[in-house]
Coordinates of C-alpha atoms in Angstrom, one line a residue:
Chain A
E1 CA 239.7 -129.3 -188.1
I2 CA 241.1 -127.4 -184.7
V3 CA 241.0 -129.8 -181.6
L4 CA 240.7 -127.6 -178.9
T5 CA 241.2 -129.5 -175.2
Q6 CA 240.3 -128.1 -172.1
S7 CA 241.3 -128.4 -168.8
P8 CA 240.5 -129.5 -165.9
G9 CA 237.2 -131.3 -166.9
T10 CA 235.9 -130.3 -163.5
L11 CA 236.5 -128.0 -160.6
S12 CA 235.5 -127.6 -157.1
L13 CA 235.6 -124.2 -155.7
S14 CA 234.1 -122.1 -153.3
P15 CA 232.1 -118.6 -153.8
G16 CA 234.8 -115.6 -153.8
E17 CA 237.9 -118.1 -155.3
R18 CA 239.7 -117.2 -158.3
V19 CA 239.5 -119.6 -161.2
I20 CA 242.1 -120.2 -164.1
L21 CA 240.5 -122.4 -167.0
S22 CA 242.6 -123.6 -169.7
C23 CA 242.1 -124.2 -173.7
R24 CA 244.7 -125.5 -175.9
A25 CA 244.2 -125.6 -179.7
S26 CA 245.7 -128.0 -182.0
Q27 CA 247.1 -126.0 -184.5
S28 CA 247.7 -122.1 -184.3
I29 CA 244.5 -119.8 -183.9
S30 CA 245.0 -117.1 -186.1
S31 CA 244.3 -113.5 -185.1
S32 CA 243.2 -114.8 -181.8
Y33 CA 239.7 -116.2 -183.3
L34 CA 238.8 -117.3 -179.8
A35 CA 236.1 -117.2 -177.8
W36 CA 234.8 -118.2 -174.1
Y37 CA 230.8 -119.5 -173.7
Q38 CA 229.4 -119.8 -170.3
Q39 CA 226.1 -122.6 -170.0
K40 CA 223.8 -123.1 -167.3
P41 CA 221.7 -125.8 -166.9
G42 CA 218.8 -125.8 -169.2
Q43 CA 220.2 -122.8 -170.9
A44 CA 221.3 -122.3 -174.3
P45 CA 225.2 -121.1 -174.0
S46 CA 226.1 -117.4 -173.8
L47 CA 229.0 -115.6 -175.1
L48 CA 231.6 -114.4 -172.1
I49 CA 234.9 -113.4 -173.9
Y50 CA 235.8 -113.1 -177.8
G51 CA 238.9 -112.6 -179.4
A52 CA 240.5 -114.0 -176.4
S53 CA 240.7 -111.0 -174.5
S54 CA 237.5 -109.0 -175.2
R55 CA 234.5 -109.5 -172.7
A56 CA 231.0 -109.2 -174.7
T57 CA 228.4 -106.4 -173.9
G58 CA 227.5 -107.0 -170.2
I59 CA 230.4 -109.4 -169.3
P60 CA 231.3 -108.1 -165.9
D61 CA 235.0 -107.8 -165.3
R62 CA 235.7 -110.7 -162.8
F63 CA 235.9 -112.4 -166.3
S64 CA 239.0 -111.9 -168.1
G65 CA 240.6 -113.7 -171.2
S66 CA 244.2 -114.5 -172.6
G67 CA 246.9 -116.0 -174.6
S68 CA 247.3 -116.5 -177.9
G69 CA 248.3 -118.9 -180.9
T70 CA 247.5 -122.7 -178.8
D71 CA 247.2 -121.5 -175.7
F72 CA 244.4 -119.6 -173.9
T73 CA 243.3 -119.1 -170.6
L74 CA 239.8 -117.8 -169.2
T75 CA 240.3 -116.1 -165.5
I76 CA 237.4 -115.3 -163.3
S77 CA 239.0 -113.2 -160.3
R78 CA 236.7 -114.2 -157.8
L79 CA 233.6 -116.5 -158.0
E80 CA 230.3 -115.0 -157.7
P81 CA 227.1 -117.7 -157.2
E82 CA 226.1 -117.2 -160.6
D83 CA 229.5 -118.1 -162.0
F84 CA 228.7 -122.3 -161.2
A85 CA 228.3 -123.4 -164.8
V86 CA 230.2 -125.2 -167.5
Y87 CA 232.5 -123.2 -169.9
Y88 CA 233.5 -123.7 -173.3
C89 CA 236.0 -122.3 -175.4
Q90 CA 235.4 -122.0 -179.7
Q91 CA 237.4 -121.2 -182.3
Y92 CA 235.4 -119.5 -184.9
G93 CA 238.8 -118.5 -187.5
S94 CA 238.4 -121.5 -189.7
S95 CA 235.7 -124.3 -190.4
P96 CA 234.7 -126.1 -189.3
R97 CA 233.9 -124.2 -186.0
T98 CA 234.9 -126.3 -183.0
F99 CA 234.2 -126.1 -179.3
G100 CA 236.5 -127.7 -175.9
Q101 CA 234.9 -130.4 -174.2
G102 CA 233.6 -127.8 -171.8
T103 CA 235.2 -127.6 -168.2
K104 CA 232.4 -127.4 -165.3
V105 CA 232.8 -125.4 -162.7
E106 CA 230.9 -126.5 -159.5
I107 CA 230.0 -125.4 -155.8
K108 CA 232.5 -127.5 -153.3
Chain B
Q1 CA 216.1 -106.9 -178.4
A2 CA 217.2 -109.3 -180.8
Q3 CA 215.9 -113.2 -180.2
L4 CA 216.0 -116.1 -181.9
E5 CA 213.1 -118.3 -181.6
Q6 CA 213.0 -121.5 -182.2
S7 CA 210.7 -124.5 -183.2
G8 CA 209.2 -126.9 -180.3
A9 CA 210.2 -130.4 -179.1
E10 CA 210.2 -133.2 -181.5
V11 CA 210.0 -136.8 -181.3
K12 CA 210.9 -139.0 -184.3
K13 CA 211.3 -142.7 -185.1
P14 CA 214.6 -143.7 -186.6
G15 CA 214.7 -143.2 -190.4
A16 CA 212.6 -140.3 -190.2
S17 CA 214.0 -136.6 -190.7
V18 CA 213.5 -133.4 -188.5
K19 CA 213.1 -130.0 -189.5
V20 CA 213.8 -127.1 -186.9
S21 CA 213.0 -123.5 -187.3
C22 CA 214.6 -120.5 -186.0
K23 CA 212.7 -116.7 -186.2
A24 CA 214.9 -113.8 -185.8
S25 CA 213.7 -110.9 -184.5
G26 CA 214.9 -107.5 -183.2
Y27 CA 217.9 -107.2 -186.0
T28 CA 218.3 -107.7 -189.8
F29 CA 218.1 -111.4 -190.9
T30 CA 220.2 -110.9 -193.5
D31 CA 223.1 -108.9 -191.4
Y32 CA 224.2 -111.9 -189.9
Y33 CA 225.1 -115.6 -190.7
L34 CA 223.1 -118.2 -188.9
H35 CA 224.7 -121.4 -187.4
W36 CA 223.5 -124.6 -186.4
V37 CA 225.0 -126.4 -183.0
R38 CA 224.0 -129.2 -181.0
Q39 CA 224.9 -130.8 -177.9
A40 CA 224.1 -134.3 -176.6
P41 CA 222.6 -134.6 -172.8
G42 CA 225.2 -133.8 -170.4
Q43 CA 227.8 -133.8 -173.4
G44 CA 229.8 -130.5 -175.0
L45 CA 228.9 -128.6 -178.5
E46 CA 229.2 -129.9 -182.0
W47 CA 229.1 -127.6 -184.7
M48 CA 226.5 -128.7 -187.7
G49 CA 226.9 -125.8 -190.3
R50 CA 225.9 -122.3 -191.3
I51 CA 223.9 -120.4 -194.0
S52 CA 224.3 -116.9 -195.1
P53 CA 220.4 -115.4 -194.8
K54 CA 221.8 -112.9 -197.5
S55 CA 223.1 -115.0 -200.2
G56 CA 221.5 -118.8 -199.1
G57 CA 225.2 -120.0 -199.0
K58 CA 225.8 -123.0 -196.7
D59 CA 228.9 -124.5 -195.1
Y60 CA 228.0 -128.0 -193.5
S61 CA 230.5 -129.9 -191.3
Q62 CA 231.6 -132.9 -193.2
K63 CA 230.4 -135.0 -190.6
F64 CA 226.4 -134.2 -191.5
Q65 CA 227.2 -134.1 -195.6
G66 CA 224.4 -135.9 -197.2
R67 CA 222.0 -135.8 -194.6
I68 CA 222.0 -132.1 -193.5
T69 CA 220.1 -129.2 -195.2
M70 CA 220.0 -125.5 -194.2
T71 CA 217.7 -123.5 -195.9
R72 CA 215.8 -119.9 -194.9
D73 CA 213.3 -117.6 -196.0
T74 CA 213.9 -114.2 -195.6
S75 CA 210.3 -112.9 -195.9
I76 CA 209.5 -114.5 -192.2
S77 CA 213.4 -114.0 -191.2
T78 CA 213.5 -117.8 -190.2
A79 CA 216.3 -120.3 -191.2
Y80 CA 215.5 -124.2 -190.9
M81 CA 217.6 -127.1 -190.7
E82 CA 216.6 -130.6 -191.7
L83 CA 218.3 -133.8 -190.7
T84 CA 217.2 -136.8 -192.2
T85 CA 218.0 -140.8 -191.5
L86 CA 217.7 -140.1 -187.6
T87 CA 219.2 -142.6 -185.1
S88 CA 219.1 -142.6 -181.8
D89 CA 222.0 -140.4 -182.0
D90 CA 220.7 -137.5 -182.9
T91 CA 218.4 -137.5 -180.0
V92 CA 220.1 -134.3 -179.1
V93 CA 219.4 -130.4 -178.2
Y94 CA 219.4 -128.4 -181.2
Y95 CA 220.6 -124.6 -181.3
C96 CA 220.5 -121.9 -183.9
A97 CA 223.2 -118.9 -183.0
R98 CA 224.3 -116.0 -185.2
A99 CA 227.3 -114.5 -186.0
G100 CA 228.5 -111.4 -188.2
Y101 CA 229.5 -111.3 -191.7
G102 CA 232.7 -109.7 -192.9
N103 CA 236.1 -110.9 -193.3
D104 CA 236.4 -110.4 -189.9
P105 CA 235.2 -113.7 -188.1
T106 CA 232.8 -113.1 -185.5
P107 CA 231.8 -115.4 -182.7
F108 CA 228.1 -116.3 -181.7
D109 CA 226.4 -113.6 -179.8
L110 CA 223.1 -114.6 -179.9
W111 CA 221.2 -118.1 -179.2
G112 CA 217.9 -119.9 -179.8
Q113 CA 216.8 -121.4 -176.5
G114 CA 217.2 -124.6 -178.4
T115 CA 215.2 -127.3 -179.5
L116 CA 215.3 -131.1 -178.0
V117 CA 214.5 -134.0 -180.5
T118 CA 214.0 -137.5 -179.5
V119 CA 214.8 -140.1 -181.8
S120 CA 212.8 -143.3 -180.4
S121 CA 210.7 -146.4 -181.9

């Protein structure tokens, strides 16, 4: 099983700031089958990034993903009020599918 | 537009079973896997398994082997997840989510709204 470790656990930031979230895998993720999801309180997760760096349909370009192998990042170039949420990484290349424990981005 | 509509909240006693449904609309049900993911209050996401609506083939997480059953009814575009021998640790929100078929794995691009199951005596 691939274990994903996200850091930091919580980020306290202000609108307009740049955010970099980290996701580290216990073993190499084949073909960059790494996704990022956003979850707001009381809602289901929604897909942001797949293939480590491709934005899902309708996702604004302030969201970007990068990385390969075991180290991946999600960057939000400039935080908007609607971006305060919990972010999860997931590997979907092997079974069992696994998620990181999440990073909460909260308003400072 | 494509949607996954889940059944409503349930309250169960310890030791009982629960069956959650997930009805697909707006897309061809048999063209996508359906996965089940759960989330304890304030906690992260946990993958439970997946079913192929086309073939009925299943892949369960080892953690739930022996007490989980996933089925589907293609005539009504609905998938089901049944979990038996419930304990308080199963008091979580259950989500269904779809992912594409093919040699190239795909992420979960559509999610149901979630079903809260509460296990309490």
